[in-house]
Amino acid sequence: MNVVTRFAPSPSGSLHIGGARTALFNFLYAKAKGGIFKIRIENTDSKRGSEESIQNILQSLEWLGVNTDQEIIYQNKNFDKHVKVSKLLLEKKLAYKCYLNNDEISILQKKKRENNSKIESIWRNKVESDHPKNKDYVVRLKVPENETIVINDLIQGTIKVKSKEIDDFIILRSDKTPTFLLSSAVDDIEMNITDVLRGDDHLTNTFRQYYIYKFLKPDLPNFSHIPLIHNELGKKLSKRDNVTSIEDLRSQGYLKEAVVNYLLRLGWSNKNKEFFTLNEAKKVFDLRAIGKSPAMIDEKKMISLNSHYMKSLPINKIFALLIKEIEKNDFKLDKDKKDKIFILLKPLIERANNIIDLFKLSIFIYNNDEKIIGKENIEIITNSSSYKDNIIKGLIKCEWKKEILDEFFKNFVKEQGISFGLIGKPLRLILTKRLTSPSITFVMEVMGKKEVIKRLKDIW
């Protein structure tokens, strides 16, 4: 049987690191096995879900390259099937109507806490003739007694739980809407899912859903529970950690190649290899290589990976991304400006960790509106202003080539008896608005004589 996996997000926000990693692992496992990867949007809760969230999740997955092999499934369209299954389970005496009110449930929950026992409804074994008329009820699954649930988890190993520890959980609410536990399992069966890969915070759900799968289909899917991601303090990620979304990383200028590599290495490894493309990972991904311990967020690692891909990806790709970022910030570029950016791009990339860095580092090429700020920077320009006129006069006479400019400055500092830093720093500040830049004479050559002289006269 071909492997079929799925990623089933609830559309209640952006696609965050944990969800993205789960989607990636499901995608790669299916591809490594020559199988099929599907996406299901679990949007039955209209109060929590939103169309905006759905689009954000799908766009983030597409950006990562984690694409479904078939049409996307929207769970709310299967509502009638879920209800039908609940009725079928009732007919087969595998579920029952429960008429407990809130006060009665509270008493049972208190008893459960005090005695570490399961909630047992008095309606479990009642016959239909004992049921009240015109009273609201929920449908509970009748979990078998005195059985051992065995999950041969492909990551965690064999896990056993006594069925007596599992409550008769609700599968249909009193308003006749199905619960997640029912809908998710029914859809897995309808979609022919062979392997369920999800976070280990779903282990309890797996033990509950075990009997839904078992009651409806003889062959259960394989289960694999991925250890969660912890923050840098080693604690489970929470909303207080401001968990980064894929959209955030994208807007911060991170490359998808770096993000995929980062997600992949959060708990998975292959022969200590550090860098993986998506296509490389498809060929070697193996669930057995996922660690049993939680992975840990590492911002420095993310920055390092992105810096690596900035330098190693084809320069035309980085150039295209930079131009897109420049235009997104409402700068209009003619061919001359684009050519200058491309010529200076390689040394600028060496100084950038991401596309936003690159945008900030390159802005001087096509825009001179940025102000020089900081008392120390102002003093650098002021303290060197006595050299301005002679430098400008000399530059006007120069042939505009880097080698000629290098020779001019070499002779100038020698004649003046000064270090190059005394004029190099103000030149960098005036031309690039920064104290660090590629070779300043290379920058001058690319910017052009007219533009350089103009900036020196305007600011120095």
Coordinates of C-alpha atoms in Angstrom, one line a residue:
M1 CA 0.0 0.0 0.0
N2 CA 1.3 3.4 -0.9
V3 CA 2.1 5.8 2.0
V4 CA -0.5 8.6 2.3
T5 CA 0.2 11.4 4.9
R6 CA -1.7 14.5 5.7
F7 CA -1.2 17.9 7.3
A8 CA -4.4 19.0 9.0
P9 CA -4.1 22.6 10.5
S10 CA -6.8 24.4 12.3
P11 CA -7.1 27.8 10.6
S12 CA -6.9 30.0 13.8
G13 CA -3.8 31.9 13.0
S14 CA -0.6 32.0 11.0
L15 CA 1.5 28.9 10.2
H16 CA 4.0 28.8 13.0
I17 CA 7.3 26.9 13.4
G18 CA 5.8 23.8 15.0
G19 CA 3.0 23.4 12.4
A20 CA 5.4 24.1 9.5
R21 CA 7.8 21.4 10.7
T22 CA 4.9 18.9 11.1
A23 CA 3.8 19.7 7.5
L24 CA 7.3 19.4 6.2
F25 CA 7.9 16.0 7.9
N26 CA 4.6 14.6 6.6
F27 CA 5.5 15.9 3.1
L28 CA 9.0 14.5 3.1
Y29 CA 8.0 11.1 4.6
A30 CA 5.4 10.7 1.8
K31 CA 8.0 11.7 -0.9
A32 CA 10.7 9.5 0.5
K33 CA 8.3 6.5 0.3
G34 CA 7.0 7.4 -3.1
G35 CA 3.6 8.2 -1.6
I36 CA 1.1 10.9 -1.5
F37 CA 0.9 14.1 0.7
K38 CA -2.5 15.7 1.4
I39 CA -3.7 18.9 3.1
R40 CA -6.9 19.0 5.1
I41 CA -8.1 22.3 6.6
E42 CA -9.9 21.5 9.9
N43 CA -12.4 24.4 9.8
T44 CA -15.4 23.0 11.5
D45 CA -15.1 25.5 14.3
S46 CA -16.4 28.7 12.7
K47 CA -15.7 30.8 15.8
R48 CA -12.0 30.0 15.7
G49 CA -11.2 29.7 12.0
S50 CA -11.0 32.5 9.4
E51 CA -10.5 32.7 5.6
E52 CA -7.6 35.0 6.2
S53 CA -5.9 32.3 8.3
I54 CA -6.6 29.6 5.7
Q55 CA -5.0 31.7 3.0
N56 CA -2.0 32.5 5.2
I57 CA -1.4 28.9 6.0
L58 CA -1.7 27.8 2.3
Q59 CA 0.5 30.6 1.1
S60 CA 3.2 29.8 3.7
L61 CA 3.1 26.1 2.7
E62 CA 3.4 27.0 -1.0
W63 CA 6.3 29.3 -0.3
L64 CA 8.1 26.5 1.5
G65 CA 7.5 24.2 -1.4
V66 CA 5.3 21.9 0.7
N67 CA 2.5 21.3 -1.8
T68 CA -0.4 18.9 -1.7
D69 CA -0.6 16.1 -4.3
Q70 CA -4.4 16.3 -4.5
E71 CA -7.2 18.8 -4.0
I72 CA -7.3 20.5 -0.6
I73 CA -9.9 19.0 1.7
Y74 CA -12.0 21.4 3.8
Q75 CA -13.4 19.5 6.8
N76 CA -16.6 21.5 7.2
K77 CA -17.7 20.1 3.8
N78 CA -17.7 16.6 5.4
F79 CA -19.9 17.6 8.3
D80 CA -22.8 15.3 7.3
K81 CA -20.5 12.4 7.0
H82 CA -19.3 12.9 10.5
V83 CA -22.8 13.0 11.9
K84 CA -23.7 10.0 9.9
V85 CA -20.8 8.0 11.4
S86 CA -22.0 9.0 14.9
K87 CA -25.4 7.6 14.1
L88 CA -23.8 4.4 12.8
L89 CA -21.8 4.0 16.0
L90 CA -25.0 4.4 18.0
E91 CA -26.8 1.8 15.9
K92 CA -23.9 -0.6 16.5
K93 CA -24.0 0.0 20.2
L94 CA -20.4 1.4 20.0
A95 CA -21.6 4.7 21.2
Y96 CA -24.5 5.9 23.4
K97 CA -26.6 9.0 24.1
C98 CA -25.7 10.7 27.4
Y99 CA -28.1 13.0 29.1
L100 CA -25.9 14.2 32.0
N101 CA -26.3 17.8 32.8
N102 CA -23.5 20.2 33.7
D103 CA -23.8 19.8 37.4
E104 CA -23.7 16.0 37.1
I105 CA -20.6 16.2 34.9
S106 CA -18.9 18.5 37.4
I107 CA -19.4 15.9 40.1
L108 CA -18.0 13.1 38.0
Q109 CA -15.0 15.3 37.0
K110 CA -14.3 16.0 40.7
K111 CA -14.5 12.3 41.5
K112 CA -12.1 11.6 38.6
R113 CA -9.6 14.1 40.1
E114 CA -9.9 12.7 43.6
N115 CA -9.8 9.0 42.7
N116 CA -7.8 9.1 39.5
S117 CA -10.6 7.3 37.8
K118 CA -12.4 7.6 34.5
I119 CA -15.7 9.4 34.0
E120 CA -18.4 6.8 33.9
S121 CA -21.8 8.0 32.7
I122 CA -24.9 6.3 34.1
W123 CA -26.3 6.3 30.6
R124 CA -23.6 4.0 29.2
N125 CA -25.7 0.9 29.5
K126 CA -29.3 2.3 29.5
V127 CA -31.7 1.0 26.9
E128 CA -33.6 3.3 24.6
S129 CA -36.8 3.0 26.5
D130 CA -35.1 4.5 29.6
H131 CA -34.1 7.6 27.7
P132 CA -36.0 10.9 28.4
K133 CA -37.9 12.5 25.6
N134 CA -37.3 16.0 24.3
K135 CA -34.1 16.4 26.3
D136 CA -30.7 17.4 24.9
Y137 CA -28.0 14.8 24.8
V138 CA -24.4 14.2 23.6
V139 CA -23.1 11.1 22.0
R140 CA -20.2 9.4 23.7
L141 CA -18.0 6.7 22.4
K142 CA -18.3 3.5 24.4
V143 CA -14.7 2.7 25.1
P144 CA -14.2 -1.0 25.8
E145 CA -13.4 -2.0 29.3
N146 CA -10.3 -4.0 30.4
E147 CA -8.4 -3.8 27.1
T148 CA -4.8 -2.7 26.4
I149 CA -4.3 -0.1 23.7
V150 CA -1.1 -0.8 21.9
I151 CA 0.4 1.9 19.6
N152 CA 3.5 0.9 17.7
D153 CA 4.8 4.5 17.3
L154 CA 7.4 4.8 14.5
I155 CA 9.2 7.5 16.5
Q156 CA 8.4 6.8 20.2
G157 CA 8.4 3.0 20.0
T158 CA 5.7 0.8 21.5
I159 CA 3.3 2.6 23.8
K160 CA 0.6 0.8 25.9
V161 CA -2.4 2.3 27.7
K162 CA -5.2 0.6 29.6
S163 CA -8.6 1.3 28.0
K164 CA -10.0 1.8 31.5
E165 CA -7.9 5.1 31.7
I166 CA -9.8 6.5 28.7
D167 CA -13.1 8.3 29.3
D168 CA -16.1 7.7 27.2
F169 CA -15.4 10.9 25.3
I170 CA -18.0 13.0 23.4
I171 CA -18.1 12.5 19.6
L172 CA -21.3 14.5 19.0
R173 CA -22.2 17.7 21.0
S174 CA -25.7 18.5 22.2
D175 CA -26.1 20.9 19.2
K176 CA -25.5 17.9 17.0
T177 CA -22.0 19.1 15.8
P178 CA -19.2 16.6 15.7
T179 CA -16.1 17.0 17.8
F180 CA -12.5 17.1 16.6
L181 CA -11.9 13.6 17.8
L182 CA -14.6 12.2 15.6
S183 CA -14.1 14.4 12.5
S184 CA -10.4 14.0 12.3
A185 CA -10.5 10.2 12.5
V186 CA -13.4 9.9 10.0
D187 CA -11.6 12.2 7.5
D188 CA -8.4 10.2 7.9
I189 CA -10.3 7.1 7.0
E190 CA -12.1 8.8 4.1
M191 CA -8.8 10.1 2.8
N192 CA -7.1 6.7 3.1
I193 CA -4.4 8.1 5.4
T194 CA -1.9 5.4 6.1
D195 CA 0.4 7.4 8.4
V196 CA -0.5 10.0 11.0
L197 CA 2.5 12.2 11.9
R198 CA 1.8 14.8 14.5
G199 CA 3.2 16.4 17.6
D200 CA 3.4 14.3 20.7
D201 CA 0.9 16.6 22.4
H202 CA -1.6 14.6 20.4
L203 CA -0.7 11.3 22.1
T204 CA -3.8 11.5 24.3
N205 CA -5.9 12.1 21.3
T206 CA -4.5 9.1 19.6
F207 CA -5.4 6.8 22.5
R208 CA -9.0 8.2 22.3
Q209 CA -9.3 8.0 18.5
Y210 CA -7.8 4.5 18.5
Y211 CA -11.3 3.0 18.9
I212 CA -12.9 5.3 16.3
Y213 CA -10.4 4.0 13.8
K214 CA -10.8 0.4 15.0
F215 CA -14.6 0.5 15.0
L216 CA -14.8 1.9 11.5
K217 CA -11.9 0.2 9.7
P218 CA -9.9 -3.0 10.4
D219 CA -6.5 -1.5 9.5
L220 CA -5.4 1.3 11.7
P221 CA -3.0 4.0 10.3
N222 CA 0.6 4.0 11.5
F223 CA 1.2 6.6 14.2
S224 CA 4.3 8.8 14.7
H225 CA 4.4 11.4 17.4
I226 CA 7.0 14.1 16.9
P227 CA 8.6 15.6 20.1
L228 CA 7.6 19.2 20.5
I229 CA 9.8 22.3 20.0
H230 CA 11.0 24.1 23.2
N231 CA 12.1 27.6 23.6
E232 CA 15.7 28.6 24.3
L233 CA 15.1 28.0 28.1
G234 CA 14.2 24.4 27.4
K235 CA 10.5 24.9 28.1
K236 CA 7.5 24.1 25.8
L237 CA 6.8 26.9 23.4
S238 CA 3.8 29.1 24.4
K239 CA 2.1 32.2 23.2
R240 CA 4.3 34.2 25.6
D241 CA 7.3 33.2 23.5
N242 CA 5.9 35.1 20.5
V243 CA 6.4 32.0 18.4
T244 CA 7.6 33.0 15.0
S245 CA 5.4 32.2 12.0
I246 CA 6.6 31.4 8.5
E247 CA 5.1 34.7 7.4
D248 CA 7.3 36.5 10.0
L249 CA 10.4 34.8 8.8
R250 CA 9.6 35.6 5.2
S251 CA 8.9 39.3 5.9
Q252 CA 12.2 39.5 7.9
G253 CA 14.0 38.6 4.7
Y254 CA 14.8 34.9 5.4
L255 CA 15.2 32.6 2.4
K256 CA 12.9 29.7 2.0
E257 CA 15.9 27.4 1.5
A258 CA 17.2 28.4 4.9
V259 CA 13.8 28.1 6.6
V260 CA 13.3 24.6 5.2
N261 CA 16.8 23.6 6.3
Y262 CA 16.2 25.0 9.7
L263 CA 12.8 23.3 10.1
L264 CA 14.3 20.0 8.9
R265 CA 17.1 20.1 11.5
L266 CA 14.7 20.8 14.4
G267 CA 14.8 17.2 15.6
W268 CA 15.9 15.3 12.5
S269 CA 19.4 14.5 11.3
N270 CA 21.2 12.5 8.7
K271 CA 24.9 11.6 9.1
N272 CA 25.7 15.0 10.7
K273 CA 25.0 16.7 7.3
E274 CA 24.3 20.3 8.0
F275 CA 22.8 21.7 4.8
F276 CA 19.9 20.1 2.9
T277 CA 17.8 21.2 0.0
L278 CA 14.2 20.1 -0.2
N279 CA 15.0 17.7 -3.0
E280 CA 17.9 16.2 -1.1
A281 CA 15.7 15.7 1.9
K282 CA 13.0 13.9 -0.1
K283 CA 15.5 11.2 -1.0
V284 CA 16.8 10.4 2.5
F285 CA 14.1 11.4 5.0
D286 CA 13.5 8.7 7.6
L287 CA 11.3 8.8 10.6
R288 CA 13.9 6.7 12.6
A289 CA 16.2 9.7 12.4
I290 CA 13.8 11.9 14.4
G291 CA 15.1 12.2 17.9
K292 CA 12.9 11.4 20.9
S293 CA 13.8 14.5 22.8
P294 CA 12.3 18.0 22.2
A295 CA 14.0 20.2 19.6
M296 CA 15.1 23.7 20.7
I297 CA 14.6 27.0 19.0
D298 CA 18.0 28.5 18.0
E299 CA 17.8 32.0 16.5
K300 CA 21.6 32.1 15.9
K301 CA 21.3 28.9 13.9
M302 CA 18.5 30.4 11.7
I303 CA 20.7 33.4 11.1
S304 CA 23.7 31.3 10.3
L305 CA 21.8 29.1 7.8
N306 CA 20.3 32.1 6.1
S307 CA 23.8 33.7 5.8
H308 CA 25.0 30.5 4.2
Y309 CA 22.3 30.4 1.6
M310 CA 22.6 34.1 0.9
K311 CA 26.2 33.3 -0.2
S312 CA 25.7 29.9 -1.9
L313 CA 22.5 30.4 -3.9
P314 CA 22.9 31.7 -7.5
I315 CA 23.5 35.4 -7.4
N316 CA 20.7 36.0 -10.0
K317 CA 18.2 34.6 -7.5
I318 CA 19.4 36.9 -4.7
F319 CA 19.3 39.8 -7.1
A320 CA 15.7 39.1 -8.1
L321 CA 14.7 38.9 -4.4
L322 CA 16.5 42.1 -3.6
I323 CA 14.8 44.0 -6.5
K324 CA 11.5 42.7 -5.4
E325 CA 12.1 44.0 -1.9
I326 CA 13.3 47.4 -3.2
E327 CA 10.2 47.8 -5.4
K328 CA 8.0 46.7 -2.5
N329 CA 9.4 49.7 -0.6
D330 CA 8.2 52.0 -3.4
F331 CA 11.6 52.7 -5.0
K332 CA 11.5 52.8 -8.8
L333 CA 14.7 51.6 -10.5
D334 CA 15.9 52.2 -14.0
K335 CA 18.2 49.9 -15.8
D336 CA 21.3 51.9 -14.8
K337 CA 20.5 51.6 -11.1
K338 CA 19.8 47.9 -11.4
D339 CA 23.1 47.4 -13.2
K340 CA 24.9 49.1 -10.4
I341 CA 23.2 47.1 -7.8
F342 CA 24.1 43.9 -9.6
I343 CA 27.8 44.9 -9.9
L344 CA 28.0 45.7 -6.1
L345 CA 25.8 42.8 -5.1
K346 CA 28.5 40.1 -4.3
P347 CA 30.5 42.2 -1.7
L348 CA 27.2 43.4 -0.2
I349 CA 26.0 39.9 0.2
E350 CA 29.1 39.1 2.2
R351 CA 27.9 41.7 4.8
A352 CA 24.2 40.6 4.9
N353 CA 22.4 37.9 6.8
N354 CA 19.1 38.3 5.0
I355 CA 17.3 40.1 2.2
I356 CA 16.3 43.0 4.5
D357 CA 19.9 43.5 5.5
L358 CA 20.8 43.5 1.8
F359 CA 18.1 46.0 1.1
K360 CA 19.4 48.4 3.8
L361 CA 23.0 47.9 2.7
S362 CA 22.2 48.6 -1.0
I363 CA 19.9 51.6 -0.6
F364 CA 22.7 54.1 -1.0
I365 CA 23.1 53.0 -4.6
Y366 CA 19.8 54.4 -5.8
N367 CA 18.7 56.8 -3.0
N368 CA 20.6 59.5 -1.2
D369 CA 17.9 60.7 1.2
E370 CA 19.1 58.7 4.2
K371 CA 20.5 61.0 6.8
I372 CA 23.8 60.6 8.5
I373 CA 23.0 60.3 12.2
G374 CA 25.0 60.0 15.4
K375 CA 27.3 62.6 17.0
E376 CA 30.4 60.5 16.3
N377 CA 29.6 60.2 12.6
I378 CA 28.9 63.9 12.3
E379 CA 32.3 64.6 13.9
I380 CA 34.1 62.2 11.5
I381 CA 32.8 64.3 8.6
T382 CA 33.4 67.7 10.3
N383 CA 36.9 66.8 11.4
S384 CA 37.9 65.9 7.8
S385 CA 36.3 68.7 6.0
S386 CA 39.6 70.6 5.5
Y387 CA 40.5 68.0 3.0
K388 CA 37.3 68.2 1.0
D389 CA 38.3 70.8 -1.6
N390 CA 41.6 69.2 -2.5
I391 CA 40.0 65.7 -2.7
I392 CA 37.2 66.9 -5.0
K393 CA 39.6 68.8 -7.3
G394 CA 41.8 65.8 -7.5
L395 CA 38.9 63.4 -8.2
I396 CA 37.6 65.6 -11.0
K397 CA 40.9 65.2 -12.8
C398 CA 40.9 61.4 -12.3
E399 CA 40.2 58.8 -14.9
W400 CA 37.2 56.9 -13.2
K401 CA 38.7 53.5 -12.6
K402 CA 39.2 51.8 -9.3
E403 CA 42.9 51.4 -9.9
I404 CA 43.4 55.1 -10.7
L405 CA 41.3 56.1 -7.7
D406 CA 43.4 53.8 -5.4
E407 CA 46.5 55.5 -6.7
F408 CA 45.1 58.9 -6.2
F409 CA 44.2 58.3 -2.5
K410 CA 47.5 56.5 -1.9
N411 CA 49.4 59.6 -3.1
F412 CA 47.0 62.0 -1.3
V413 CA 47.4 60.5 2.2
K414 CA 51.2 60.3 1.6
E415 CA 51.4 64.0 0.6
Q416 CA 49.2 65.1 3.6
G417 CA 51.0 62.8 6.0
I418 CA 47.7 61.3 7.3
S419 CA 46.2 57.8 7.5
F420 CA 43.7 56.7 4.9
G421 CA 41.1 56.2 7.7
L422 CA 41.0 60.0 8.2
I423 CA 39.4 60.4 4.8
G424 CA 38.2 56.9 4.1
K425 CA 35.7 57.0 7.0
P426 CA 34.0 60.3 5.9
L427 CA 34.0 59.0 2.3
R428 CA 32.1 55.9 3.3
L429 CA 29.7 57.8 5.5
I430 CA 28.9 60.3 2.7
L431 CA 28.6 57.8 -0.1
T432 CA 27.0 54.8 1.7
K433 CA 25.8 56.3 5.0
R434 CA 27.8 53.6 6.8
L435 CA 31.3 53.1 8.2
T436 CA 31.6 49.7 6.7
S437 CA 31.1 49.0 3.0
P438 CA 32.8 47.2 0.1
S439 CA 36.0 48.8 -1.1
I440 CA 35.2 52.5 -1.3
T441 CA 37.0 53.0 -4.5
F442 CA 35.1 50.1 -6.0
V443 CA 31.9 51.8 -4.8
M444 CA 32.9 55.1 -6.3
E445 CA 33.7 53.5 -9.7
V446 CA 30.3 51.8 -9.8
M447 CA 28.4 54.9 -8.6
G448 CA 30.0 57.0 -11.3
K449 CA 32.0 60.2 -11.2
K450 CA 29.1 62.7 -11.5
E451 CA 27.1 61.1 -8.6
V452 CA 30.2 60.8 -6.3
I453 CA 31.3 64.4 -6.8
K454 CA 27.7 65.6 -6.3
R455 CA 27.3 63.8 -3.0
L456 CA 30.7 65.0 -1.7
K457 CA 29.8 68.6 -2.5
D458 CA 26.3 68.3 -1.0
I459 CA 27.3 66.7 2.3
W460 CA 31.0 67.3 3.1

